Amino acid sequence: MAQTPCAVLIVSVDIEQYVNRVFEAMGHGALDAVNTPSLTGQGGDAAALLRKIHNIGWLIGQSSSRKASVSVAAPAAAAARRLVAIGASAGGPAALASLLKQLPHDFNAAVMLVQHVDEVFAAGMADWLAGESALPVRLARDGEQPQPGLVLLAGTNNHMRLQRNGTLTYTEEPRSHAYRPSIDVFFDSVVEHWSGEAIGVLLTGMGRDGAQGLKNMRNRGYTTIAQN
């Protein structure tokens, strides 16, 4: 990949069985993974494969218009609580691993990740990222609060939201979002309910999920960064 970059989609008979190898490949630049479709044509594997191919084709055909943007700082009174909210789509695992490697073991902020990945692969992705980071990484649990020095990854096919009391929850609403979990939904919940400092980061991917939420974070006065 370093010498001849190309789009790679991993197709495996059982991704869960080889999840560590799958995410290792993603760390080297593979964009996504999908189970091999059944020869009987039953189930949704064939449709999932075609959808992933379409998504990657769309991604290749787009020249990114995302630019890094930095807003004014959040209010000083809230400086004691810090959050880094990160969203990523296709190609995200490699970008996330690269970013997390740069964070020290005593990083004094909570880190929340929303990656477009099916829930059956989420636990494997968290384990893989934990091996790439000096910080502990695991799936976010319903009802827990973000903690400094801990990386939490959205772990279901429902949207992850921050609630008014500072805890996390998973919800099916809004059902209209094509991407589950949605980056926009999480970013917007940060705008609504996070009272401290925050940084919003939007990494590689396709579509527009996360763009509006990142803009809303910037308008709220948080620092925002988008991968170009």
mmCIF file of C-alpha atoms in Angstrom, residues 4-225:
data_model
loop_
_atom_site.group_PDB
_atom_site.id
_atom_site.type_symbol
_atom_site.label_atom_id
_atom_site.label_comp_id
_atom_site.label_asym_id
_atom_site.label_seq_id
_atom_site.Cartn_x
_atom_site.Cartn_y
_atom_site.Cartn_z
ATOM 1 C CA THR A 4 1.095 1.464 -4.805
ATOM 2 C CA PRO A 5 -1.965 2.809 -2.967
ATOM 3 C CA CYS A 6 -5.302 1.315 -4.004
ATOM 4 C CA ALA A 7 -8.772 0.797 -2.576
ATOM 5 C CA VAL A 8 -9.032 -2.501 -0.690
ATOM 6 C CA LEU A 9 -12.255 -4.160 0.474
ATOM 7 C CA ILE A 10 -11.716 -7.245 2.644
ATOM 8 C CA VAL A 11 -14.097 -10.117 1.826
ATOM 9 C CA SER A 12 -13.895 -12.988 4.317
ATOM 10 C CA VAL A 13 -15.942 -16.105 4.990
ATOM 11 C CA ASP A 14 -16.100 -15.114 8.674
ATOM 12 C CA ILE A 15 -14.873 -11.669 9.675
ATOM 13 C CA GLU A 16 -15.571 -12.288 13.361
ATOM 14 C CA GLN A 17 -13.208 -15.286 13.349
ATOM 15 C CA TYR A 18 -10.383 -13.251 11.831
ATOM 16 C CA VAL A 19 -11.269 -9.882 13.323
ATOM 17 C CA ASN A 20 -7.730 -9.066 14.479
ATOM 18 C CA ARG A 21 -6.325 -9.682 11.007
ATOM 19 C CA VAL A 22 -9.137 -7.684 9.446
ATOM 20 C CA PHE A 23 -8.422 -4.606 11.538
ATOM 21 C CA GLU A 24 -4.687 -5.067 11.103
ATOM 22 C CA ALA A 25 -5.312 -4.849 7.352
ATOM 23 C CA MET A 26 -7.449 -1.760 7.911
ATOM 24 C CA GLY A 27 -4.576 -0.275 9.852
ATOM 25 C CA HIS A 28 -2.488 -0.617 6.692
ATOM 26 C CA GLY A 29 -5.122 1.134 4.591
ATOM 27 C CA ALA A 30 -7.936 -1.313 3.754
ATOM 28 C CA LEU A 31 -11.173 0.671 3.642
ATOM 29 C CA ASP A 32 -13.810 -1.804 4.824
ATOM 30 C CA ALA A 33 -14.720 -5.455 5.364
ATOM 31 C CA VAL A 34 -17.682 -7.682 4.584
ATOM 32 C CA ASN A 35 -18.575 -11.356 4.887
ATOM 33 C CA THR A 36 -18.493 -13.517 1.744
ATOM 34 C CA PRO A 37 -22.032 -13.805 0.314
ATOM 35 C CA SER A 38 -23.740 -17.189 0.613
ATOM 36 C CA LEU A 39 -23.909 -19.293 -2.560
ATOM 37 C CA THR A 40 -27.599 -19.882 -1.834
ATOM 38 C CA GLY A 41 -28.288 -16.181 -2.112
ATOM 39 C CA GLN A 42 -30.026 -16.166 1.253
ATOM 40 C CA GLY A 43 -29.536 -13.423 3.805
ATOM 41 C CA GLY A 44 -28.295 -9.909 3.215
ATOM 42 C CA ASP A 45 -24.602 -10.642 2.610
ATOM 43 C CA ALA A 46 -24.821 -10.111 -1.155
ATOM 44 C CA ALA A 47 -26.595 -6.782 -0.734
ATOM 45 C CA ALA A 48 -24.063 -5.761 1.915
ATOM 46 C CA LEU A 49 -21.168 -6.555 -0.438
ATOM 47 C CA LEU A 50 -22.692 -4.536 -3.279
ATOM 48 C CA ARG A 51 -23.389 -1.637 -0.929
ATOM 49 C CA LYS A 52 -19.796 -1.617 0.343
ATOM 50 C CA ILE A 53 -18.447 -1.681 -3.230
ATOM 51 C CA HIS A 54 -20.740 1.195 -4.151
ATOM 52 C CA ASN A 55 -19.667 3.181 -1.095
ATOM 53 C CA ILE A 56 -15.971 2.709 -1.814
ATOM 54 C CA GLY A 57 -16.511 3.610 -5.464
ATOM 55 C CA TRP A 58 -18.229 6.791 -4.358
ATOM 56 C CA LEU A 59 -15.400 7.558 -1.966
ATOM 57 C CA ILE A 60 -12.754 7.104 -4.669
ATOM 58 C CA GLY A 61 -14.665 9.309 -7.082
ATOM 59 C CA GLN A 62 -14.935 12.227 -4.708
ATOM 60 C CA SER A 63 -12.309 14.869 -4.189
ATOM 61 C CA SER A 64 -12.660 15.829 -0.567
ATOM 62 C CA SER A 65 -13.757 19.366 0.124
ATOM 63 C CA ARG A 66 -13.269 19.098 3.866
ATOM 64 C CA LYS A 67 -10.972 21.681 5.394
ATOM 65 C CA ALA A 68 -9.626 21.863 8.899
ATOM 66 C CA SER A 69 -11.338 24.549 10.908
ATOM 67 C CA VAL A 70 -10.658 25.920 14.334
ATOM 68 C CA SER A 71 -13.174 27.855 16.392
ATOM 69 C CA VAL A 72 -12.805 30.063 19.394
ATOM 70 C CA ALA A 73 -12.229 28.288 22.693
ATOM 71 C CA ALA A 74 -15.078 27.037 24.862
ATOM 72 C CA PRO A 75 -15.970 29.145 27.910
ATOM 73 C CA ALA A 76 -13.157 29.214 30.491
ATOM 74 C CA ALA A 77 -15.522 28.320 33.343
ATOM 75 C CA ALA A 78 -15.950 24.857 31.849
ATOM 76 C CA ALA A 79 -12.240 24.131 31.451
ATOM 77 C CA ALA A 80 -12.156 21.347 34.075
ATOM 78 C CA ARG A 81 -14.041 18.890 31.821
ATOM 79 C CA ARG A 82 -12.563 18.003 28.455
ATOM 80 C CA LEU A 83 -13.897 15.819 25.658
ATOM 81 C CA VAL A 84 -12.556 14.791 22.265
ATOM 82 C CA ALA A 85 -15.438 13.648 20.037
ATOM 83 C CA ILE A 86 -14.293 11.802 16.892
ATOM 84 C CA GLY A 87 -16.303 10.537 13.925
ATOM 85 C CA ALA A 88 -15.094 8.392 11.014
ATOM 86 C CA SER A 89 -16.451 6.297 8.161
ATOM 87 C CA ALA A 90 -14.768 4.267 5.392
ATOM 88 C CA GLY A 91 -11.025 4.208 5.967
ATOM 89 C CA GLY A 92 -11.560 5.314 9.541
ATOM 90 C CA PRO A 93 -9.808 2.493 11.444
ATOM 91 C CA ALA A 94 -6.387 3.387 10.022
ATOM 92 C CA ALA A 95 -6.930 7.088 10.695
ATOM 93 C CA LEU A 96 -8.160 6.394 14.222
ATOM 94 C CA ALA A 97 -5.182 4.165 14.995
ATOM 95 C CA SER A 98 -2.791 6.825 13.709
ATOM 96 C CA LEU A 99 -4.465 9.493 15.837
ATOM 97 C CA LEU A 100 -4.664 7.417 19.029
ATOM 98 C CA LYS A 101 -0.982 6.505 18.769
ATOM 99 C CA GLN A 102 -0.169 10.188 19.271
ATOM 100 C CA LEU A 103 -2.025 10.475 22.592
ATOM 101 C CA PRO A 104 0.015 9.960 25.790
ATOM 102 C CA HIS A 105 -1.019 7.497 28.489
ATOM 103 C CA ASP A 106 -1.865 10.391 30.830
ATOM 104 C CA PHE A 107 -4.065 12.224 28.292
ATOM 105 C CA ASN A 108 -6.354 14.416 30.402
ATOM 106 C CA ALA A 109 -9.555 14.254 28.365
ATOM 107 C CA ALA A 110 -12.295 11.775 27.602
ATOM 108 C CA VAL A 111 -12.247 10.402 24.040
ATOM 109 C CA MET A 112 -15.427 9.247 22.290
ATOM 110 C CA LEU A 113 -15.419 7.507 18.901
ATOM 111 C CA VAL A 114 -18.242 6.981 16.430
ATOM 112 C CA GLN A 115 -17.156 4.768 13.532
ATOM 113 C CA HIS A 116 -19.454 3.455 10.813
ATOM 114 C CA VAL A 117 -18.995 -0.232 11.637
ATOM 115 C CA ASP A 118 -21.530 -3.003 12.226
ATOM 116 C CA GLU A 119 -21.990 -3.914 15.884
ATOM 117 C CA VAL A 120 -20.736 -7.486 15.282
ATOM 118 C CA PHE A 121 -17.303 -6.014 14.474
ATOM 119 C CA ALA A 122 -17.279 -3.232 17.079
ATOM 120 C CA ALA A 123 -15.785 -5.245 19.951
ATOM 121 C CA GLY A 124 -12.993 -6.523 17.708
ATOM 122 C CA MET A 125 -12.269 -3.003 16.547
ATOM 123 C CA ALA A 126 -12.070 -1.749 20.136
ATOM 124 C CA ASP A 127 -9.633 -4.541 21.030
ATOM 125 C CA TRP A 128 -7.497 -3.759 17.977
ATOM 126 C CA LEU A 129 -7.421 -0.032 18.729
ATOM 127 C CA ALA A 130 -6.465 -0.794 22.336
ATOM 128 C CA GLY A 131 -3.376 -2.546 20.998
ATOM 129 C CA GLU A 132 -2.501 0.536 18.955
ATOM 130 C CA SER A 133 -2.975 3.071 21.759
ATOM 131 C CA ALA A 134 -1.363 3.911 25.082
ATOM 132 C CA LEU A 135 -4.882 4.597 26.363
ATOM 133 C CA PRO A 136 -7.446 1.918 27.251
ATOM 134 C CA VAL A 137 -10.075 1.461 24.531
ATOM 135 C CA ARG A 138 -13.408 -0.339 24.914
ATOM 136 C CA LEU A 139 -17.042 -0.182 23.868
ATOM 137 C CA ALA A 140 -19.212 2.500 25.443
ATOM 138 C CA ARG A 141 -21.811 1.162 27.868
ATOM 139 C CA ASP A 142 -25.301 2.523 28.264
ATOM 140 C CA GLY A 143 -25.505 4.749 31.338
ATOM 141 C CA GLU A 144 -21.796 5.414 31.862
ATOM 142 C CA GLN A 145 -20.024 8.767 31.802
ATOM 143 C CA PRO A 146 -17.017 9.705 29.650
ATOM 144 C CA GLN A 147 -13.832 9.607 31.735
ATOM 145 C CA PRO A 148 -10.459 11.328 31.219
ATOM 146 C CA GLY A 149 -7.858 8.993 29.768
ATOM 147 C CA LEU A 150 -10.440 6.483 28.508
ATOM 148 C CA VAL A 151 -11.390 5.905 24.855
ATOM 149 C CA LEU A 152 -14.975 4.742 24.311
ATOM 150 C CA LEU A 153 -16.237 3.435 20.948
ATOM 151 C CA ALA A 154 -19.914 3.355 19.975
ATOM 152 C CA GLY A 155 -20.755 -0.337 20.134
ATOM 153 C CA THR A 156 -24.215 -0.917 18.652
ATOM 154 C CA ASN A 157 -26.167 -0.224 15.468
ATOM 155 C CA ASN A 158 -28.164 2.397 17.358
ATOM 156 C CA HIS A 159 -27.119 6.012 17.747
ATOM 157 C CA MET A 160 -24.937 6.938 20.707
ATOM 158 C CA ARG A 161 -25.964 10.123 22.499
ATOM 159 C CA LEU A 162 -24.764 12.155 25.433
ATOM 160 C CA GLN A 163 -27.605 12.894 27.857
ATOM 161 C CA ARG A 164 -28.308 15.930 30.010
ATOM 162 C CA ASN A 165 -26.952 14.205 33.136
ATOM 163 C CA GLY A 166 -23.644 13.512 31.373
ATOM 164 C CA THR A 167 -24.209 9.807 30.794
ATOM 165 C CA LEU A 168 -24.226 7.968 27.470
ATOM 166 C CA THR A 169 -27.156 6.144 25.969
ATOM 167 C CA TYR A 170 -28.063 4.271 22.785
ATOM 168 C CA THR A 171 -31.238 5.119 20.909
ATOM 169 C CA GLU A 172 -32.997 4.093 17.689
ATOM 170 C CA GLU A 173 -34.125 7.670 17.122
ATOM 171 C CA PRO A 174 -33.900 9.402 14.770
ATOM 172 C CA ARG A 175 -34.705 6.522 12.440
ATOM 173 C CA SER A 176 -34.284 8.708 9.349
ATOM 174 C CA HIS A 177 -30.456 8.672 9.489
ATOM 175 C CA ALA A 178 -28.958 6.299 6.917
ATOM 176 C CA TYR A 179 -25.815 5.766 8.994
ATOM 177 C CA ARG A 180 -26.069 3.935 12.299
ATOM 178 C CA PRO A 181 -24.491 4.950 14.565
ATOM 179 C CA SER A 182 -24.657 8.502 13.252
ATOM 180 C CA ILE A 183 -21.810 10.934 13.786
ATOM 181 C CA ASP A 184 -24.173 13.902 13.438
ATOM 182 C CA VAL A 185 -26.445 12.574 16.185
ATOM 183 C CA PHE A 186 -23.535 12.211 18.605
ATOM 184 C CA PHE A 187 -21.949 15.574 17.775
ATOM 185 C CA ASP A 188 -25.325 17.280 18.234
ATOM 186 C CA SER A 189 -25.764 15.640 21.641
ATOM 187 C CA VAL A 190 -22.371 17.060 22.657
ATOM 188 C CA VAL A 191 -23.571 20.520 21.622
ATOM 189 C CA GLU A 192 -26.753 20.071 23.646
ATOM 190 C CA HIS A 193 -25.418 18.515 26.825
ATOM 191 C CA TRP A 194 -21.634 18.801 27.251
ATOM 192 C CA SER A 195 -20.771 21.624 29.662
ATOM 193 C CA GLY A 196 -16.978 21.576 29.423
ATOM 194 C CA GLU A 197 -14.349 22.063 26.747
ATOM 195 C CA ALA A 198 -14.627 19.901 23.652
ATOM 196 C CA ILE A 199 -12.902 19.222 20.363
ATOM 197 C CA GLY A 200 -14.818 17.775 17.417
ATOM 198 C CA VAL A 201 -12.802 15.734 14.900
ATOM 199 C CA LEU A 202 -14.168 14.426 11.593
ATOM 200 C CA LEU A 203 -11.920 11.897 9.860
ATOM 201 C CA THR A 204 -11.945 10.129 6.505
ATOM 202 C CA GLY A 205 -15.164 8.763 5.071
ATOM 203 C CA MET A 206 -17.978 9.128 2.586
ATOM 204 C CA GLY A 207 -21.262 10.962 2.558
ATOM 205 C CA ARG A 208 -22.109 13.926 4.726
ATOM 206 C CA ASP A 209 -22.626 12.295 8.116
ATOM 207 C CA GLY A 210 -20.774 14.381 10.665
ATOM 208 C CA ALA A 211 -20.425 17.535 8.560
ATOM 209 C CA GLN A 212 -23.458 19.326 10.001
ATOM 210 C CA GLY A 213 -22.729 18.109 13.513
ATOM 211 C CA LEU A 214 -19.154 19.391 13.279
ATOM 212 C CA LYS A 215 -20.446 22.752 12.076
ATOM 213 C CA ASN A 216 -22.858 22.850 15.015
ATOM 214 C CA MET A 217 -19.966 22.163 17.395
ATOM 215 C CA ARG A 218 -18.003 25.013 15.853
ATOM 216 C CA ASN A 219 -20.984 27.351 16.173
ATOM 217 C CA ARG A 220 -21.224 26.367 19.833
ATOM 218 C CA GLY A 221 -17.661 27.600 20.343
ATOM 219 C CA TYR A 222 -15.812 24.287 20.373
ATOM 220 C CA THR A 223 -12.590 23.601 18.507
ATOM 221 C CA THR A 224 -13.250 21.612 15.322
ATOM 222 C CA ILE A 225 -10.922 19.720 12.984
#
